[in-house]
Amino acid sequence: MTGVLTGAVKMKYNSRDAVNGDPKVMFSPYRVPVHWYDRVFNDQMEAFTENIEEYEYSNAKKGWKEYKENFEEEFGCESLDFRWWEYEGRGREKGEKAPLIVILDEFYNTVWQRIADDEGLVLMASEYHRPQFYRPGTPRYGAREEEVEVYRRLIERMCEKYNIDRSRIYIFGLSYGDMTAYMMVRRYKELFAGAIFMNGTMRGASLLEYPLPDDLVLPTLHLRSDSDYNVDGFFDGLNFDAKGNKGWLKHIKARNVGLLRKQWIACSKTKIHPLISSDRDSFLLVYEGENVPMIYNELTGHSHIAPVSYAQVAWELICNVYRRNSDGTIEAMGDMPITYDKGAIGLAMGKRQAYVDHKVVELSAPSMILEPAENTPFEHILFAEENVNKESFYASVDILSKGFGIEYEVENVENNSVWTAETPDDRITLDDKIIHFNCGDDQYDVYVNCSFARKNGRFINLGRPALFVDGSLMIPVKEYAEMLGMYCSVNNGAAYITDHPAELGYTAAIILREEILEGEWIVLYEAKIETEGNGSAAAEGGGLIREGDSLTIHVKPGEEGSMEEFAPRINGLEVPYFDLGNNKYQVQNIFGDVTVKIIFGS
């Protein structure tokens, strides 16, 4: 199915500067690329002080050993001055082969240290390290081949030094370390039995130039935080001042990690429809492959750094489950301790399908987000309650049977119900429909075009009415879910309903509406150009732009005139633009209605 929506997605962004316990504002100004310095995250570096000597002494006291080595002369290039730490778990028995965890840019993690003590692990943790590969004419992003080779050598040394079990070597990367881990497994896939990637900032252009090999069989866990605004560039390699627009950064981040996720799905030959496990602020999507899974985990309300306890998640889902046999095959040593959501419902705006208990079912009409107009019967029925949301997620009424598993009937009754407001002119006649259904021991009667319902004969207020839209009977899913004792989260044009609290993340919503549910739905946004002064401007392709595409504007100043201001906004938010030359300007990665104000001078 193909359809068109105009200006339909109303994205709302978390404006908090400090989330997940980060003690300081993350980026100022918000420039791309964004780098982290003086990293103080939660308790991940418990011993951190401004005195680096005391910091190092404290970690050494815990059993970490520091090493430094410079490889610049050997490789003939700069930025190969390496510094790393090693830790041998206290629970390791003498002579026993130990699993090795290679931790890039997320070191001194107390939880890893305690797991190492309990399980007899050996840890190798790198310092924040940033040599980069170069592409002519573009910025520099990602680990160079020389850096990847150095890490391979260090792993070999660790194997000899600590009697490492070569069937159980795992790599764990955060941020730039995520990007380095990507390059490591791409080149030396035979070394590892599993990989964990956390909030990498690699841009799409780099991923396209350095794709994963088709024969890469490796169990992977990808952690993404939905309030992570760390972005290292765009598909075309251009940088810009994001002017504090976190919504813009979040959108670009989602596009980049989406490309990476699709690469892993392709090389792992996984199923398109994942199994989902959710728990309040975490969405875990397990894509089962022919031999190994690809696990995608999004944390809502978290920033660039993950909770310190995430080491335990990586251990339980990857490092304690998989090993690589001598013939190169991956073997599962046990099951992942995951409880999948049962009976959960996923819906997406514009989609006729729903994702029910990990299977796609067909509905009678596409789901939609409805925004009531002012001074309509709908507003009067709600008695103009100020606390009622101005929009709500609706699905066709057969979601009751196909999603909730509830048999229902729609009864025609005589049209004799009239609601009277304060004045005679506001009298409202209701449609003659009542939806009847039972849920457990409770009986429900829900009136169409009315926010009231009856539960076991007693009136309750749902806050949203069932409505007829284009001949289809639609119900507000969040209100119905709550009425039935379930939880519903709506985000970024999608909804997720479960029997327990679960907050749908920004990128998880994109996965639901663009990858899991079938069919193509094209979202178009409107472009409006406002000009002042002596000149004119026109947009290429007319006034509609597909979501994710670019808007190119031709500017024509009047004779002996010039352009003094070019100010684009998306959904009212100031966004950057690019000067393409020859009086052409471009706004990229459209995710909402665009207004461009252009002022010409004489």
XYZ file of C-alpha atoms in Angstrom:
602
model
C 0.000 0.000 0.000
C 1.188 3.451 -0.827
C -0.325 6.604 0.569
C 0.502 10.217 1.193
C 0.294 12.282 4.344
C 0.959 15.993 4.339
C 2.474 17.546 7.430
C 1.229 14.647 9.541
C 4.110 13.746 11.800
C 4.278 16.100 14.773
C 7.548 15.172 16.434
C 8.170 16.148 20.040
C 11.670 16.087 21.448
C 13.134 15.782 24.905
C 14.659 19.175 25.668
C 16.571 18.123 28.781
C 20.250 18.998 28.674
C 21.351 16.458 31.254
C 19.839 12.969 31.205
C 20.798 9.604 32.629
C 22.574 11.281 35.497
C 25.116 13.115 33.351
C 26.373 15.899 35.606
C 26.808 18.586 32.988
C 25.235 20.015 29.846
C 26.238 17.754 26.998
C 27.132 19.983 24.066
C 27.612 23.714 23.765
C 27.503 24.909 21.135
C 25.776 22.054 19.284
C 28.212 21.561 16.464
C 28.705 18.575 14.236
C 30.941 16.693 14.597
C 30.558 16.673 18.365
C 33.337 15.253 20.518
C 33.439 14.398 24.204
C 36.241 15.520 26.485
C 36.712 15.360 30.281
C 34.263 12.510 30.419
C 32.514 12.162 33.756
C 29.561 9.789 33.341
C 27.575 8.375 36.272
C 29.887 6.167 38.303
C 31.703 4.681 35.331
C 34.923 6.255 36.501
C 34.371 6.054 40.237
C 37.848 7.258 41.113
C 37.848 10.303 38.806
C 39.292 13.508 40.222
C 40.851 16.555 38.665
C 44.194 15.120 39.743
C 44.947 12.522 37.059
C 47.766 10.979 39.096
C 45.416 10.245 41.970
C 42.887 8.901 39.451
C 45.372 6.475 37.939
C 46.657 5.429 41.361
C 43.140 4.649 42.531
C 42.435 2.384 39.551
C 45.824 0.741 39.835
C 44.976 0.060 43.464
C 41.884 -1.837 42.278
C 44.056 -4.158 40.247
C 44.154 -2.449 36.831
C 47.599 -2.332 35.201
C 48.521 0.516 32.880
C 50.526 0.111 29.640
C 51.738 2.583 27.020
C 53.335 2.045 23.626
C 54.004 4.202 20.587
C 53.599 2.633 17.119
C 54.074 5.797 15.070
C 57.598 5.038 13.841
C 56.706 1.478 12.860
C 53.682 2.503 10.816
C 55.014 5.866 9.667
C 52.022 7.914 10.794
C 50.936 10.078 13.709
C 48.353 9.457 16.450
C 49.404 5.903 17.226
C 50.491 6.557 20.791
C 48.474 3.863 22.583
C 47.547 3.634 26.257
C 45.519 0.782 27.714
C 44.722 -0.999 30.975
C 44.528 -4.699 31.787
C 42.622 -6.493 34.518
C 42.690 -10.172 35.527
C 39.617 -11.379 37.389
C 40.253 -12.587 40.910
C 37.993 -15.616 40.486
C 40.170 -17.163 37.809
C 41.749 -20.480 38.744
C 45.437 -20.981 38.042
C 46.102 -22.538 34.632
C 42.491 -22.121 33.497
C 41.869 -20.539 30.081
C 40.064 -17.240 30.445
C 37.576 -15.431 28.176
C 38.825 -12.015 27.019
C 36.681 -8.860 26.836
C 38.206 -6.057 24.742
C 36.619 -2.790 25.909
C 37.107 0.282 23.698
C 36.482 3.756 25.126
C 34.347 2.546 28.018
C 36.944 1.456 30.516
C 37.371 1.351 34.314
C 33.812 0.023 34.389
C 33.201 -1.296 37.879
C 30.568 -3.794 36.746
C 32.923 -5.355 34.186
C 35.512 -5.648 36.924
C 33.080 -7.449 39.237
C 31.908 -9.769 36.458
C 35.564 -10.537 35.730
C 36.073 -11.416 39.400
C 33.007 -13.684 39.446
C 33.592 -15.404 36.105
C 37.376 -15.456 35.849
C 37.587 -13.045 32.910
C 40.481 -10.995 31.569
C 39.757 -7.396 30.496
C 41.687 -5.132 28.133
C 40.377 -1.568 28.222
C 41.545 1.228 25.952
C 41.859 4.912 26.670
C 39.851 7.381 24.591
C 41.808 7.217 21.357
C 41.104 8.918 18.065
C 43.251 8.410 14.999
C 41.015 8.513 11.941
C 40.830 7.265 8.393
C 40.873 9.867 5.650
C 38.653 10.347 2.624
C 39.664 12.986 0.077
C 37.461 16.041 0.216
C 35.500 14.957 3.280
C 35.940 15.147 7.042
C 37.772 12.399 8.939
C 35.783 9.768 10.797
C 36.517 6.317 12.101
C 39.435 4.070 12.948
C 42.321 3.915 10.481
C 43.629 0.582 9.280
C 46.811 1.176 11.322
C 44.804 1.536 14.531
C 42.844 -1.631 13.782
C 46.104 -3.512 13.232
C 47.521 -2.273 16.541
C 44.486 -3.545 18.424
C 44.848 -6.923 16.700
C 48.450 -7.129 17.897
C 47.461 -6.186 21.431
C 44.832 -8.925 21.449
C 47.458 -11.455 20.347
C 49.719 -10.337 23.195
C 46.856 -10.725 25.666
C 46.220 -14.263 24.420
C 49.826 -15.265 25.066
C 50.207 -13.374 28.323
C 47.045 -14.572 30.067
C 46.347 -17.982 28.474
C 43.175 -16.728 26.807
C 40.452 -19.047 25.531
C 40.571 -18.027 21.859
C 37.061 -19.340 21.298
C 35.746 -16.677 23.692
C 37.104 -13.255 22.701
C 34.513 -10.462 22.656
C 34.737 -6.803 21.681
C 32.765 -4.033 23.366
C 32.863 -0.468 22.004
C 31.312 2.831 23.057
C 31.088 5.986 20.913
C 34.316 6.176 18.922
C 35.083 2.723 20.347
C 31.866 1.521 18.678
C 33.266 2.706 15.362
C 36.623 1.063 16.054
C 34.923 -2.206 17.010
C 33.002 -2.026 13.721
C 36.270 -1.786 11.775
C 37.807 -4.554 13.900
C 35.112 -7.157 13.245
C 34.907 -6.097 9.614
C 38.594 -6.933 9.083
C 39.276 -9.619 11.715
C 35.903 -11.316 12.133
C 37.544 -14.673 12.869
C 38.969 -13.312 16.132
C 35.677 -12.741 17.910
C 32.782 -14.790 19.246
C 30.559 -11.741 19.705
C 30.465 -7.948 19.596
C 28.668 -5.227 21.535
C 28.266 -1.767 20.010
C 27.144 1.273 22.020
C 26.065 4.634 20.564
C 28.607 4.850 17.766
C 28.841 8.111 15.847
C 29.964 6.770 12.463
C 28.296 8.632 9.629
C 26.423 7.081 6.743
C 29.061 7.925 4.141
C 31.677 5.945 6.065
C 29.348 2.962 6.441
C 28.626 2.966 2.719
C 32.330 3.078 1.859
C 33.299 0.413 4.396
C 30.425 -2.117 4.215
C 30.332 -5.326 6.214
C 31.289 -8.538 4.384
C 28.435 -10.827 3.363
C 29.963 -13.797 5.189
C 30.262 -12.051 8.563
C 28.567 -14.459 10.995
C 28.767 -12.894 14.436
C 26.238 -12.467 17.272
C 25.948 -8.759 17.982
C 24.235 -6.482 20.483
C 23.606 -2.865 19.481
C 22.738 -0.379 22.205
C 21.286 2.952 21.110
C 20.070 5.701 23.459
C 17.148 7.680 22.109
C 18.371 10.982 23.612
C 21.882 10.585 22.194
C 22.692 13.636 20.081
C 26.293 12.655 19.327
C 26.523 12.771 15.551
C 29.623 12.566 13.386
C 28.332 13.831 10.075
C 25.908 12.991 7.317
C 25.530 10.933 4.191
C 27.089 13.662 2.067
C 29.905 14.450 4.515
C 28.909 18.074 5.160
C 29.127 19.600 8.620
C 27.100 22.454 9.991
C 26.192 24.393 13.104
C 23.063 22.653 14.419
C 22.115 25.791 16.366
C 20.993 23.828 19.397
C 18.371 21.845 17.473
C 18.387 18.519 19.279
C 15.452 17.279 17.211
C 17.585 17.639 14.103
C 20.491 15.754 15.672
C 18.216 12.958 16.889
C 16.751 12.549 13.408
C 20.166 12.326 11.750
C 21.416 9.915 14.408
C 18.443 7.648 13.760
C 19.195 7.625 10.022
C 22.850 6.712 10.534
C 22.241 3.927 13.041
C 19.375 2.705 10.858
C 21.772 2.176 7.986
C 24.159 0.315 10.274
C 21.351 -1.848 11.660
C 20.221 -2.794 8.154
C 23.781 -3.790 7.246
C 23.894 -6.172 10.200
C 20.455 -7.576 9.373
C 21.603 -8.244 5.815
C 24.913 -9.921 6.622
C 23.372 -11.940 9.475
C 20.537 -13.049 7.160
C 18.031 -12.425 9.928
C 14.260 -12.413 9.880
C 12.635 -9.062 9.207
C 10.218 -9.429 12.114
C 12.005 -9.394 15.476
C 10.971 -10.730 18.848
C 10.441 -7.831 21.256
C 11.162 -7.599 24.955
C 10.354 -4.302 26.690
C 10.758 -3.090 30.249
C 9.886 0.521 31.062
C 12.778 2.399 29.422
C 14.244 -0.440 27.340
C 13.185 -1.938 24.021
C 15.043 -5.100 23.036
C 14.490 -6.386 19.485
C 15.981 -9.798 18.707
C 16.348 -10.526 15.002
C 16.834 -14.276 14.662
C 19.313 -15.249 11.937
C 20.330 -18.462 10.216
C 23.138 -18.996 12.711
C 23.327 -16.006 15.051
C 21.014 -13.192 16.181
C 21.315 -9.460 15.739
C 20.028 -7.794 18.921
C 18.984 -4.146 18.868
C 18.410 -2.410 22.214
C 17.123 1.136 22.583
C 17.068 2.926 25.938
C 14.578 5.774 26.263
C 15.503 8.833 28.283
C 19.230 8.053 28.148
C 22.018 10.031 26.518
C 25.301 9.148 24.838
C 26.527 7.005 27.690
C 24.699 3.874 28.828
C 24.100 2.907 32.447
C 27.136 1.410 34.108
C 25.140 -1.785 34.665
C 24.934 -2.408 30.919
C 28.066 -4.548 31.161
C 25.847 -7.145 32.846
C 23.430 -7.055 29.892
C 26.289 -7.567 27.423
C 27.604 -10.464 29.488
C 24.233 -12.219 29.753
C 23.147 -11.773 26.128
C 26.418 -12.254 24.237
C 29.603 -13.058 26.175
C 28.140 -15.821 28.321
C 26.121 -17.353 25.485
C 28.295 -17.698 22.358
C 31.680 -19.153 21.484
C 33.570 -19.595 18.193
C 34.591 -23.156 17.330
C 37.934 -24.066 15.774
C 36.253 -24.456 12.383
C 35.025 -20.856 12.577
C 31.387 -21.619 13.320
C 29.522 -19.903 16.149
C 28.030 -22.127 18.840
C 25.456 -21.206 21.474
C 26.524 -22.459 24.914
C 23.081 -21.771 26.350
C 19.971 -19.635 25.984
C 19.718 -15.881 26.366
C 17.793 -14.976 29.540
C 15.097 -12.965 27.744
C 11.368 -12.912 28.431
C 9.596 -11.754 25.277
C 6.445 -9.633 25.330
C 3.293 -11.733 25.004
C 0.243 -10.357 23.261
C 1.856 -6.951 22.670
C 0.466 -4.749 19.884
C 2.488 -2.473 17.611
C 0.787 0.104 15.402
C 2.118 2.752 13.027
C 0.518 5.803 11.524
C -0.618 5.180 7.947
C -0.200 1.411 8.217
C -3.094 -0.963 7.671
C -1.184 -3.663 9.525
C -0.533 -4.273 13.218
C 2.270 -6.254 14.872
C 0.469 -8.573 17.295
C 2.414 -11.054 19.413
C 5.344 -10.856 16.920
C 3.154 -11.499 13.872
C 1.762 -9.081 11.275
C -2.036 -8.940 11.016
C -4.180 -6.973 8.573
C -6.615 -4.321 9.808
C -9.594 -2.890 7.963
C -8.172 0.650 7.800
C -4.846 2.454 8.308
C -4.031 3.780 11.761
C -3.837 7.546 12.113
C -3.157 10.432 14.465
C -6.168 12.717 14.730
C -5.929 16.334 15.780
C -9.380 17.776 16.527
C -10.154 21.203 15.158
C -11.295 23.911 17.539
C -14.992 24.672 18.083
C -16.242 21.348 16.773
C -18.691 18.933 18.393
C -15.660 16.863 19.341
C -14.330 19.676 21.499
C -17.740 20.272 23.066
C -18.174 16.612 23.898
C -14.903 16.750 25.770
C -16.190 19.838 27.551
C -13.045 21.685 26.455
C -10.950 19.982 29.122
C -7.571 21.712 29.130
C -5.701 18.577 30.214
C -6.842 16.524 27.212
C -4.153 16.039 24.567
C -4.718 17.790 21.276
C -3.995 14.639 19.295
C -4.543 10.947 19.775
C -3.553 7.701 18.055
C -6.478 5.911 16.417
C -6.818 2.403 14.949
C -9.708 0.651 13.220
C -12.221 -0.991 15.551
C -11.194 -4.508 14.502
C -7.999 -4.038 16.529
C -10.251 -5.161 19.396
C -10.469 -8.678 17.968
C -7.225 -8.891 15.987
C -5.072 -7.186 18.612
C -6.727 -7.404 22.023
C -8.420 -10.739 21.288
C -11.830 -9.337 22.231
C -15.011 -10.259 20.360
C -17.201 -7.203 19.834
C -20.338 -6.096 18.071
C -21.507 -2.721 16.834
C -25.167 -2.110 17.569
C -27.428 0.255 15.621
C -29.798 2.144 17.895
C -32.429 4.771 17.309
C -30.853 8.165 16.892
C -32.464 9.891 19.818
C -29.411 10.916 21.829
C -28.896 14.663 21.958
C -26.186 16.385 24.013
C -26.978 19.951 25.010
C -24.222 22.436 25.723
C -24.652 25.837 27.383
C -26.497 27.386 24.453
C -29.155 25.941 22.139
C -26.901 26.487 19.116
C -24.402 23.988 20.538
C -26.819 21.036 20.571
C -25.085 17.883 19.259
C -26.713 14.788 17.821
C -24.732 11.562 18.198
C -24.383 8.795 15.644
C -26.537 5.772 16.283
C -23.783 3.250 17.100
C -22.734 1.505 20.296
C -19.751 -0.873 20.545
C -20.386 -3.788 22.910
C -17.737 -6.182 24.212
C -16.720 -8.158 27.290
C -13.242 -8.281 28.818
C -12.887 -10.784 31.630
C -15.856 -10.305 33.952
C -16.468 -6.748 32.773
C -18.990 -5.625 30.167
C -18.339 -2.484 28.142
C -20.672 -0.334 26.050
C -18.859 2.434 24.170
C -20.724 5.230 22.400
C -19.514 6.440 19.009
C -18.735 10.176 18.818
C -18.842 10.358 22.584
C -15.992 10.122 25.063
C -18.207 8.383 27.618
C -18.633 4.642 27.970
C -20.350 2.276 30.370
C -18.458 -0.349 32.346
C -20.792 -2.849 33.982
C -23.587 -0.311 33.587
C -21.690 2.584 35.216
C -20.526 5.586 33.195
C -16.793 6.262 32.752
C -15.013 8.967 30.761
C -12.448 7.692 28.248
C -11.282 11.194 27.322
C -11.460 10.318 23.612
C -14.445 9.145 21.536
C -14.683 6.481 18.881
C -15.127 8.215 15.516
C -16.114 7.502 11.932
C -13.309 8.613 9.605
C -13.757 8.137 5.844
C -16.364 5.469 6.483
C -14.213 3.491 8.950
C -14.990 3.190 12.649
C -11.824 4.202 14.539
C -11.060 3.908 18.260
C -8.420 5.745 20.359
C -6.020 2.932 21.205
C -4.281 4.502 24.209
C -7.567 5.253 25.938
C -8.928 1.776 25.190
C -5.713 0.107 26.363
C -5.851 1.980 29.665
C -9.532 1.153 30.055
C -8.625 -2.538 29.705
C -5.775 -2.305 32.206
C -2.927 -2.208 29.662
C -0.196 0.319 28.869
C 0.221 2.248 25.623
C 3.172 4.389 24.576
C 2.994 6.681 21.530
C 6.103 8.162 19.918
C 7.181 9.323 16.466
C 4.106 8.114 14.602
C 3.856 4.695 16.266
C 2.159 3.092 19.274
C 3.058 0.061 21.402
C 0.605 -1.648 23.784
C 1.676 -4.132 26.475
C 0.496 -5.582 29.768
C 3.359 -3.789 31.579
C 4.848 -0.267 31.511
C 7.064 0.225 28.451
C 8.079 3.498 26.799
C 8.434 3.307 23.018
C 11.689 4.974 21.920
C 12.232 7.332 18.999
C 14.180 4.864 16.853
C 12.129 1.848 17.955
C 9.108 3.710 16.570
C 10.902 4.154 13.231
C 11.724 0.430 13.149
C 8.093 -0.403 13.844
C 6.612 1.850 11.170
C 9.284 1.558 8.477
C 10.699 -1.965 8.791
C 8.423 -4.318 10.724
C 5.028 -3.376 9.332
C 4.478 -4.163 5.679
C 3.828 -1.791 2.811
C 5.280 1.594 1.974
C 3.890 4.788 3.382
C 5.278 7.999 1.988
C 5.207 11.017 4.281
C 5.362 14.351 2.498
C 5.910 17.735 4.097
C 5.016 21.185 2.862
C 7.564 23.855 1.985
C 6.687 27.520 2.269
C 8.965 30.344 1.116
C 8.471 33.869 2.449
C 10.423 36.676 0.738
C 10.898 40.338 1.593
C 12.589 42.990 -0.533
C 13.867 43.050 -4.070
C 14.135 39.432 -5.166
C 12.398 36.080 -5.620
C 12.921 32.407 -4.769
C 11.530 29.044 -5.844
C 11.803 25.469 -4.564
C 12.835 22.583 -6.788
C 10.111 19.997 -7.273
C 7.303 22.185 -6.033
C 6.196 22.551 -2.451
C 6.244 18.957 -1.155
C 9.289 17.060 0.174
C 9.464 13.398 1.095
C 10.584 12.643 4.657
C 14.377 12.413 4.834
C 14.948 14.164 1.494
C 16.413 17.607 0.823
C 14.843 20.911 -0.212
C 16.819 22.945 -2.756
C 15.871 26.593 -3.229
C 16.897 28.840 -6.130
C 17.337 32.443 -5.029
C 17.203 35.337 -7.508
C 18.069 38.776 -6.088
C 16.786 41.801 -7.975
C 19.037 43.920 -10.127
C 21.999 45.195 -8.087
C 20.448 43.530 -5.048
C 21.690 40.849 -2.675
C 20.326 38.348 -0.194
C 20.713 39.554 3.389
C 19.040 36.694 5.273
C 18.194 33.060 4.586
C 16.418 31.511 7.613
C 14.945 28.010 7.290
C 12.855 26.367 10.005
C 11.452 22.828 10.337
C 8.387 22.482 12.559
C 9.214 25.999 13.783
C 12.765 25.035 14.819
C 15.759 26.863 13.347
C 17.870 24.468 11.236
C 21.093 24.793 9.238
C 21.386 25.087 5.485
C 24.083 24.627 2.866
C 25.273 27.104 0.264
C 25.585 25.064 -2.951
C 26.804 28.020 -4.997
C 25.195 29.741 -7.995
C 22.422 31.118 -5.755
C 21.291 27.633 -4.702
C 20.707 26.760 -1.051
C 19.710 23.442 0.460
C 17.974 22.243 3.629
C 18.673 18.565 4.228
C 17.053 15.650 6.048
C 13.540 17.047 6.155
C 11.451 15.759 9.059
C 8.606 18.261 9.173
C 6.970 21.218 7.444
C 9.551 23.742 6.216
C 9.308 27.523 6.257
C 12.118 29.563 4.705
C 12.287 33.313 5.244
C 14.436 35.191 2.720
C 15.197 38.903 2.977
C 16.713 40.805 0.041
C 18.500 44.124 0.202
C 18.820 46.790 -2.431
